Short mmCIF file of C-alpha atoms in Angstrom, two decimals:
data_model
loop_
_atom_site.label_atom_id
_atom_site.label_comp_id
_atom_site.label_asym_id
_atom_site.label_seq_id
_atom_site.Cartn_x
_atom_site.Cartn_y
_atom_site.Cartn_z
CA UNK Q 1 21.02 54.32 54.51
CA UNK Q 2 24.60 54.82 54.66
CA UNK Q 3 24.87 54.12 58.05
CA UNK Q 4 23.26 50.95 57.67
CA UNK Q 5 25.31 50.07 54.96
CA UNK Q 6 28.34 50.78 56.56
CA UNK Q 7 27.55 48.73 59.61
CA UNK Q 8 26.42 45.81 57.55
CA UNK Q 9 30.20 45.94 55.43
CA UNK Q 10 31.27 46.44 58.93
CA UNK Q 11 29.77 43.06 60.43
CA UNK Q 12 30.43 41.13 57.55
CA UNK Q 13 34.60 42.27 57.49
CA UNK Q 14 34.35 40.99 61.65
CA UNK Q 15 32.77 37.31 60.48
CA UNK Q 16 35.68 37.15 57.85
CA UNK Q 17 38.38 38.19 60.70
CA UNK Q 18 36.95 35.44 62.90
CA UNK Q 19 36.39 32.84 60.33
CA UNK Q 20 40.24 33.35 58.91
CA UNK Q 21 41.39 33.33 62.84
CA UNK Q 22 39.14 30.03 63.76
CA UNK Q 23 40.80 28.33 60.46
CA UNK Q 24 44.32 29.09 61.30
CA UNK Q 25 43.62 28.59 64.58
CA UNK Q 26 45.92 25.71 66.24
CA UNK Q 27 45.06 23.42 69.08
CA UNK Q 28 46.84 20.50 69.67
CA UNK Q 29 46.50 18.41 73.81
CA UNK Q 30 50.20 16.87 74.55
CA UNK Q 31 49.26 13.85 76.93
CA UNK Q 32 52.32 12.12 78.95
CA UNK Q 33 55.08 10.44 77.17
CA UNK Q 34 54.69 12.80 74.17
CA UNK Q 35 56.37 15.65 73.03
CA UNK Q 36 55.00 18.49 70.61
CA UNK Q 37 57.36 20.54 67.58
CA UNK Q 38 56.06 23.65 67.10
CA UNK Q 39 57.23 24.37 62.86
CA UNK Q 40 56.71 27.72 61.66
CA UNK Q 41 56.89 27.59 58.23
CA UNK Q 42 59.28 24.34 58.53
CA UNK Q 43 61.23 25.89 61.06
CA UNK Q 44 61.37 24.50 64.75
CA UNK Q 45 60.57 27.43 67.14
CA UNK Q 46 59.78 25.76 69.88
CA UNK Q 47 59.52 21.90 71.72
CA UNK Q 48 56.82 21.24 74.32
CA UNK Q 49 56.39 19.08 76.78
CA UNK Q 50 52.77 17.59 78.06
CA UNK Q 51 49.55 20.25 77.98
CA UNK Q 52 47.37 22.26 75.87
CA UNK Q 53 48.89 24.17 72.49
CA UNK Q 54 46.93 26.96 71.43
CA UNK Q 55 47.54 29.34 69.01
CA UNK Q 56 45.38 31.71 67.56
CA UNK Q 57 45.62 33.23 63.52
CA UNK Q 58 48.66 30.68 62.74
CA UNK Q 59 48.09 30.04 59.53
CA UNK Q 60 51.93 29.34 58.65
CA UNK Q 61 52.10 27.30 62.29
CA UNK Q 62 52.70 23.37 62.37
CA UNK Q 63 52.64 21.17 65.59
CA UNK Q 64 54.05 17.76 64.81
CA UNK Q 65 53.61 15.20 68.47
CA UNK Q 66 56.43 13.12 68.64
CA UNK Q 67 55.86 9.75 70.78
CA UNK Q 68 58.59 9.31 73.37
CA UNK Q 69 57.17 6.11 75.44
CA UNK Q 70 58.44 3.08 75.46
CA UNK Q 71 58.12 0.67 72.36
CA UNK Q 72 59.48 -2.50 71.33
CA UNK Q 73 60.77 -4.31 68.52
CA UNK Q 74 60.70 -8.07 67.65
CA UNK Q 75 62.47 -9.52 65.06
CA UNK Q 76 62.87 -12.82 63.82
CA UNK Q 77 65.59 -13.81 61.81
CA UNK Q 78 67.69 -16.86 60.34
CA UNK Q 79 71.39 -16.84 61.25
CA UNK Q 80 74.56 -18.85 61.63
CA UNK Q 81 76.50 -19.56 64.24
CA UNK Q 82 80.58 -19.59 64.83
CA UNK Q 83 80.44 -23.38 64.19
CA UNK Q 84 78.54 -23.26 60.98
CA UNK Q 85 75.35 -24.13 62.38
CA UNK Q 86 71.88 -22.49 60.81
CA UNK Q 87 69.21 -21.66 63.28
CA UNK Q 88 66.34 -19.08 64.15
CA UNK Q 89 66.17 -16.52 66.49
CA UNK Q 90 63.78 -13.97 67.96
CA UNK Q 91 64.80 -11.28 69.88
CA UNK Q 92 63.03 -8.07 71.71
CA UNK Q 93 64.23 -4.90 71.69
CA UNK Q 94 62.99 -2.30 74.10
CA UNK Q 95 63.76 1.69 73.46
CA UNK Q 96 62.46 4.88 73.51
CA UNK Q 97 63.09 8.46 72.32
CA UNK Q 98 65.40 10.86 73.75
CA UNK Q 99 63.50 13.21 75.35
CA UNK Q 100 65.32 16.46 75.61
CA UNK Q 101 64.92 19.24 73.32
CA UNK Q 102 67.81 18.87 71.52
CA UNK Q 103 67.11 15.64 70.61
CA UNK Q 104 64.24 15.86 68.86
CA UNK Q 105 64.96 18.41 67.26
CA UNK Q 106 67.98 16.91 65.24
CA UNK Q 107 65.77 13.74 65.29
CA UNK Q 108 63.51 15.84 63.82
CA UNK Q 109 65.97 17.07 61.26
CA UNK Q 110 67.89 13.83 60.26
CA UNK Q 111 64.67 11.35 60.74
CA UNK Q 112 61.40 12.62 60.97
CA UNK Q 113 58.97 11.88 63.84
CA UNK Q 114 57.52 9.16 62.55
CA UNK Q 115 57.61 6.11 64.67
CA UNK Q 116 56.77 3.78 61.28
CA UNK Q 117 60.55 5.56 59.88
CA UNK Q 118 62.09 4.96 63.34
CA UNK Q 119 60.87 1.54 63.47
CA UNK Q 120 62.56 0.44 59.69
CA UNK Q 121 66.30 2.51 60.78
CA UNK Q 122 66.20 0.21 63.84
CA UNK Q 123 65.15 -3.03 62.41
CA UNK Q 124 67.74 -2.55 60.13
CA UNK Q 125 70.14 -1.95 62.86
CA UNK Q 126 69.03 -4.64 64.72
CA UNK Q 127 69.41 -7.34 61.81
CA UNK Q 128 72.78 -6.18 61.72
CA UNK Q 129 73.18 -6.80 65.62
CA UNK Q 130 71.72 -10.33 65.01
CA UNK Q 131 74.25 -11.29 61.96
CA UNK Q 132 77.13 -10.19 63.72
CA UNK Q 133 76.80 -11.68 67.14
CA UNK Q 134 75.88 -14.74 66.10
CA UNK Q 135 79.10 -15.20 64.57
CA UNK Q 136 80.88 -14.61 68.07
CA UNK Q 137 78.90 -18.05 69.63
CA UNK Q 138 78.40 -21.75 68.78
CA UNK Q 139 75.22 -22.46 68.55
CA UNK Q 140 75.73 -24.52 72.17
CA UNK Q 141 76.63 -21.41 73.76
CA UNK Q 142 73.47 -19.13 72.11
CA UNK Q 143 71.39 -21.85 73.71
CA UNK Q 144 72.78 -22.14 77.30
CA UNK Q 145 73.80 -18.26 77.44
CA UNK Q 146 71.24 -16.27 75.48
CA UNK Q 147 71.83 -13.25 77.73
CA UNK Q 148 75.29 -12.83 76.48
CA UNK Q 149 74.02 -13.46 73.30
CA UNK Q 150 71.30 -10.32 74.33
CA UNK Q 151 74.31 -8.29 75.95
CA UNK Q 152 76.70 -8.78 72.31
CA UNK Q 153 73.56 -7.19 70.44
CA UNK Q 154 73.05 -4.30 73.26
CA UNK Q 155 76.57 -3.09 72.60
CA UNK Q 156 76.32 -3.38 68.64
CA UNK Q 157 73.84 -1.22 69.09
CA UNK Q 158 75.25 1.31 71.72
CA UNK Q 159 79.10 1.20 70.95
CA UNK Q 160 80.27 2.68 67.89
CA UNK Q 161 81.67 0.99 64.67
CA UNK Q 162 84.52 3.38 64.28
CA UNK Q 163 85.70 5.43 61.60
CA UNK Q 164 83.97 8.25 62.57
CA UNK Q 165 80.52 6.84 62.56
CA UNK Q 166 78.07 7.26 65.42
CA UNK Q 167 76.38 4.52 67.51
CA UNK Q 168 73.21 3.20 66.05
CA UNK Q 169 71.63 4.87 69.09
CA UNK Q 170 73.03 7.87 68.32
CA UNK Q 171 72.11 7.98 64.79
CA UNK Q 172 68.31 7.64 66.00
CA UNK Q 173 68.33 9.60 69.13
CA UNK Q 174 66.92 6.89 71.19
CA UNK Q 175 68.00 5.05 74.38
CA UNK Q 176 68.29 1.03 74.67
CA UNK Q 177 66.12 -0.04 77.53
CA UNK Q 178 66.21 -3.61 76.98
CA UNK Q 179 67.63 -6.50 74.70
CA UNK Q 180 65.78 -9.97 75.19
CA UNK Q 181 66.49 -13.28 73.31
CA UNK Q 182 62.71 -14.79 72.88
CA UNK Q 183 63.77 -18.02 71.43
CA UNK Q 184 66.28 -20.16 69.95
CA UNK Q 185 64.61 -22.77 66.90
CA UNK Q 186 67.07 -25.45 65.64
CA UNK Q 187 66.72 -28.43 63.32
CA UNK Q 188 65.72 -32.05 64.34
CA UNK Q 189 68.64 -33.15 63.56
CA UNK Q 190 70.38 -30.78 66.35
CA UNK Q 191 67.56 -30.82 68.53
CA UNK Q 192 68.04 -34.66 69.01
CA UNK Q 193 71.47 -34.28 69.64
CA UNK Q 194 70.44 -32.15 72.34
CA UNK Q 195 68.65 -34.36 73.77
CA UNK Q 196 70.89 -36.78 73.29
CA UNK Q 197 73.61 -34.39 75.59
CA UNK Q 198 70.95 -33.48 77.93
CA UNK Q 199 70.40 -36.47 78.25
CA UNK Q 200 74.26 -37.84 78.69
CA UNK Q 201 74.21 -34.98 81.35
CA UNK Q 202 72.16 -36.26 83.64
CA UNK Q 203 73.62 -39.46 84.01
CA UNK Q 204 77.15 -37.63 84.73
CA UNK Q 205 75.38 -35.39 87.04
CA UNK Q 206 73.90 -38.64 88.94
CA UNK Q 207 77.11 -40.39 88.60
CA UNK Q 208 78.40 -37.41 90.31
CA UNK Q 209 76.36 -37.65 92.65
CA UNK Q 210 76.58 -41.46 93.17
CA UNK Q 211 80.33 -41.13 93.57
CA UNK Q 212 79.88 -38.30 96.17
CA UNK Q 213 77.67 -40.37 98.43
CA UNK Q 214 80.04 -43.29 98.57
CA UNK Q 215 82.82 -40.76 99.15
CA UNK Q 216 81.37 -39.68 102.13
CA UNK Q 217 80.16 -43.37 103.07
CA UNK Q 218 83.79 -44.07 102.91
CA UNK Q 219 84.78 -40.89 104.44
CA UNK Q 220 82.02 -41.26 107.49
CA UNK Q 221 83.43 -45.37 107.73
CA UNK Q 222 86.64 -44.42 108.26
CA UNK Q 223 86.24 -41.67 110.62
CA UNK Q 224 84.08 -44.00 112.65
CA UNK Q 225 86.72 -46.82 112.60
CA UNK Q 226 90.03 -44.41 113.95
CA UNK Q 227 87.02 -43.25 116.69
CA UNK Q 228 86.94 -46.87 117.40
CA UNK Q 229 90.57 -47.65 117.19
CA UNK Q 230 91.19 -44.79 119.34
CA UNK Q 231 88.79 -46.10 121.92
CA UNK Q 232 90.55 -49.53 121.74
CA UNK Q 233 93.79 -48.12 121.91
CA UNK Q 234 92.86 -46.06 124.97
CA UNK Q 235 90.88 -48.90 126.67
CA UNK Q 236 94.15 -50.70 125.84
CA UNK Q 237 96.42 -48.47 127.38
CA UNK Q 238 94.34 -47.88 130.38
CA UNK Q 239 94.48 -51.95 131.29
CA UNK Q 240 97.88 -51.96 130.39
CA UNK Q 241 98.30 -48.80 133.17
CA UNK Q 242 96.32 -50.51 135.43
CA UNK Q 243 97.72 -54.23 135.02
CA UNK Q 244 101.42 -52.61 135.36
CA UNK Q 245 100.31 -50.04 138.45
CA UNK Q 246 99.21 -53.74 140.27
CA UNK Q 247 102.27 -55.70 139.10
CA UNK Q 248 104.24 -52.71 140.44
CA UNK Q 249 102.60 -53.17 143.82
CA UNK Q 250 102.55 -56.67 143.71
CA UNK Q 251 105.97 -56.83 143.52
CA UNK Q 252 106.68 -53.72 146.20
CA UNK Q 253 104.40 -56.11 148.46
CA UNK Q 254 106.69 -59.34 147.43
CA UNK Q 255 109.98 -56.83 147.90
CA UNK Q 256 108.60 -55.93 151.35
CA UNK Q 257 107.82 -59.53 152.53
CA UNK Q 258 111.38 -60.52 150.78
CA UNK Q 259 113.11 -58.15 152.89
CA UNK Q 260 111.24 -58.95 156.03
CA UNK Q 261 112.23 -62.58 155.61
CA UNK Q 262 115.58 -61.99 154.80
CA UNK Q 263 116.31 -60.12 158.01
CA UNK Q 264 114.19 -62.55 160.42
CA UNK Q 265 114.66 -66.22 158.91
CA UNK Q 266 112.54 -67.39 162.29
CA UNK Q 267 109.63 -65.59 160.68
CA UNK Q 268 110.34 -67.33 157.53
CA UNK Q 269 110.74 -70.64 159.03
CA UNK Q 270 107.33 -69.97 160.66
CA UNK Q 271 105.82 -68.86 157.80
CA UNK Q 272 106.81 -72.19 156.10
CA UNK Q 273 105.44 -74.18 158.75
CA UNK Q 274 102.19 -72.00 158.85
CA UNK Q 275 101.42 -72.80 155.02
CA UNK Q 276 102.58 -76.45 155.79
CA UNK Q 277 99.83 -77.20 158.28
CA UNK Q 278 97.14 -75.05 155.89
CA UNK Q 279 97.80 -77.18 153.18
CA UNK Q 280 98.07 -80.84 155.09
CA UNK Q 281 94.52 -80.22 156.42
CA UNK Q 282 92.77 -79.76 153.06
CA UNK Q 283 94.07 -83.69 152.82
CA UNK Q 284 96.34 -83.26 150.08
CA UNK Q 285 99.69 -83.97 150.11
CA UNK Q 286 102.43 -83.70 147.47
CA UNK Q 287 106.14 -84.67 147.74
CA UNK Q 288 108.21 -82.26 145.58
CA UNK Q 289 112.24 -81.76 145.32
CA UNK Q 290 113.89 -79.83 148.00
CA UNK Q 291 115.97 -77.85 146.14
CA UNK Q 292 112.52 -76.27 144.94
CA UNK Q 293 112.03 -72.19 146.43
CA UNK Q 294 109.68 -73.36 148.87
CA UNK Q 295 108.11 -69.43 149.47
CA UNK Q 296 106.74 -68.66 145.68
CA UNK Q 297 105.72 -72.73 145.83
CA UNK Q 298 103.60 -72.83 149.06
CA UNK Q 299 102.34 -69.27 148.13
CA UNK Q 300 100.76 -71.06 145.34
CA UNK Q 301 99.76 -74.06 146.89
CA UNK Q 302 98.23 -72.76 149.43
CA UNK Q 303 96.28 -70.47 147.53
CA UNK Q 304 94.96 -73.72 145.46
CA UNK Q 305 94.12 -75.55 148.67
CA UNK Q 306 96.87 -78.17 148.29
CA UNK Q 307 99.31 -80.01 151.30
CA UNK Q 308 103.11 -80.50 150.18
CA UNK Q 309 104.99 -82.53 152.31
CA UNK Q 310 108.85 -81.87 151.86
CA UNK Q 311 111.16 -84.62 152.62
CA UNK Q 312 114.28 -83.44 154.63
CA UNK Q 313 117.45 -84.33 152.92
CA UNK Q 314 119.10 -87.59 154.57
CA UNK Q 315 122.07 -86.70 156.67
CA UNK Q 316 125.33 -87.53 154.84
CA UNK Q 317 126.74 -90.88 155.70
CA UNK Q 318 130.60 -90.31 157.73
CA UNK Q 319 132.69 -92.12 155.40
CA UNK Q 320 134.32 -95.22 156.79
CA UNK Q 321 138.22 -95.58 156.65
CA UNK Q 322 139.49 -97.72 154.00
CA UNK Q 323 141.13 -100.98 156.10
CA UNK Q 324 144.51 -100.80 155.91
CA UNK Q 325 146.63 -103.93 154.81
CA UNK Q 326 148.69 -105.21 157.43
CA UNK Q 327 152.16 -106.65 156.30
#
């Protein structure tokens, strides 16, 4: 009886050791882009990366997962720009946690692991970003640069303020992946003049272009006219070369024929009578002055198929003695 009763008290103290050790019991799967915090009685002991977390009678044990993927913010918020102009922005803001060890656990300390209490520290932040870039920019320059607009709220974010405060980044323990401007929403009253500009900008730009076509019309005119004064000119000189190269000889023929009759005047005297008889047998005949050069003028009449007939000069009449008066 004793025996039995003893193994009885003995069976029931084992199914209260394994029902305390199954509810203390911890399990907890870490999947990628998560982190676990192992608490022991709200102290960290230990950070884990991705796997299975068991541990057995832990009743004072915690494991908190911590998500350390990427996540984004939007926000959407009314501002005013450098010149005084109101307008609405949205903006995305990619980040994630750091993921080291150290890092979460003085995230852990200062701000929890909650993404929710991440997400209202960094919207804050960001609001902040938004105000104070949007003072550095007209509202022209938001529209046709939006990512230095995106770059000016990156380094609000990243750069610290001074006075011994820490980046915003630093005060979350999180890394900026990305800063996007979404969209820029003005008035009417802007958004016509917009269109007005846009507008007034592509008439410049076709002007532009207008101006640069005839410019190169012009350009491509002139260029073709020196090709074709230079052509003249050298068509030009190159008569000119030739017309003086047979002038030259011309007149080296002419000095040759010159000296020829100059030392043999029968030859001349024959030559004379030679373009005499040519020219009286084409049945013309012209009576000219003698004291005309007879050579260049038969050269040319005889080359024109014309007869000259020179008259000889009349012999000069003796001159008779006056009569003397007799006394």
């Amino acid at each position: 009886m004793n025996s039995r009763l003893t193994f009885v008290s003995g069976f029931i103290l084992l199914l209260i050791i394994v029902g305390v050790g199954l509810s203390t019991m911890k399990y907890v799967q870490v999947d990628e882009g998560q982190a676990a915090i192992e608490l022991v009685q709200g102290r960290i002991v230990a950070v884990h990366g991705p796997g299975p977390i068991f541990r057995p009678f832990a009743p004072f044990t915690e494991i908190q997962l911590v998500n350390i993927r990427r996540q984004t913010r939007q926000i959407s918020q009314n501002v005013a720009s450098s010149d005084k102009q109101l307008y609405d922005i949205d903006i995305q803001v990619d980040f994630r946690r750091l993921p080291n060890e150290d890092a979460l656990r003085a995230a852990y300390a200062e701000i929890g692991v909650s993404d929710q209490q991440l997400n209202e520290f960094l919207d804050g932040f960001i609001n902040d970003a938004l105000k104070s870039a949007s003072t550095q920019f007209t509202l022209d320059e938001a529209l046709s640069d939006r990512g230095a607009f995106a770059e000016r709220i990156r380094r609000f974010l990243t750069t610290s303020p001074g006075d011994g405060q820490r980046a915003p980044v630093d005060q979350l323990y999180i890394t900026i992946e990305a800063v996007k401007v979404l969209d820029i929403k003005v008035g009417e009253t802007y958004a016509q003049l917009l269109a007005e500009k846009a507008n007034l900008e592509v008439q410049i730009e076709t002007e532009q272009k207008r101006r640069q076509q005839i410019e190169a019309q012009q350009a491509n005119n002139l260029f073709q006219a020196e090709q074709e004064a230079l052509v003249a000119l050298t068509r030009e000189r190159g008569i000119t070369a030739a017309a003086l190269e047979a002038a030259n000889r011309e007149a080296q023929i002419r000095a040759i024929e010159g000296r020829y009759w100059r030392e043999n005047p029968e030859l001349f005297e024959l030559r004379k009578r030679e373009l005499l008889v040519e020219m009286m047998s084409k049945g013309n005949i012209w009576f000219i002055d003698p004291n005309t050069n007879l050579t260049i003028l038969l050269n040319n009449q005889a080359a024109d198929g014309q007869a000259l007939v020179v008259p000889q000069p009349k012999p000069a009449q003796p001159t008779q003695p006056a009569p003397s008066e007799t006394p």
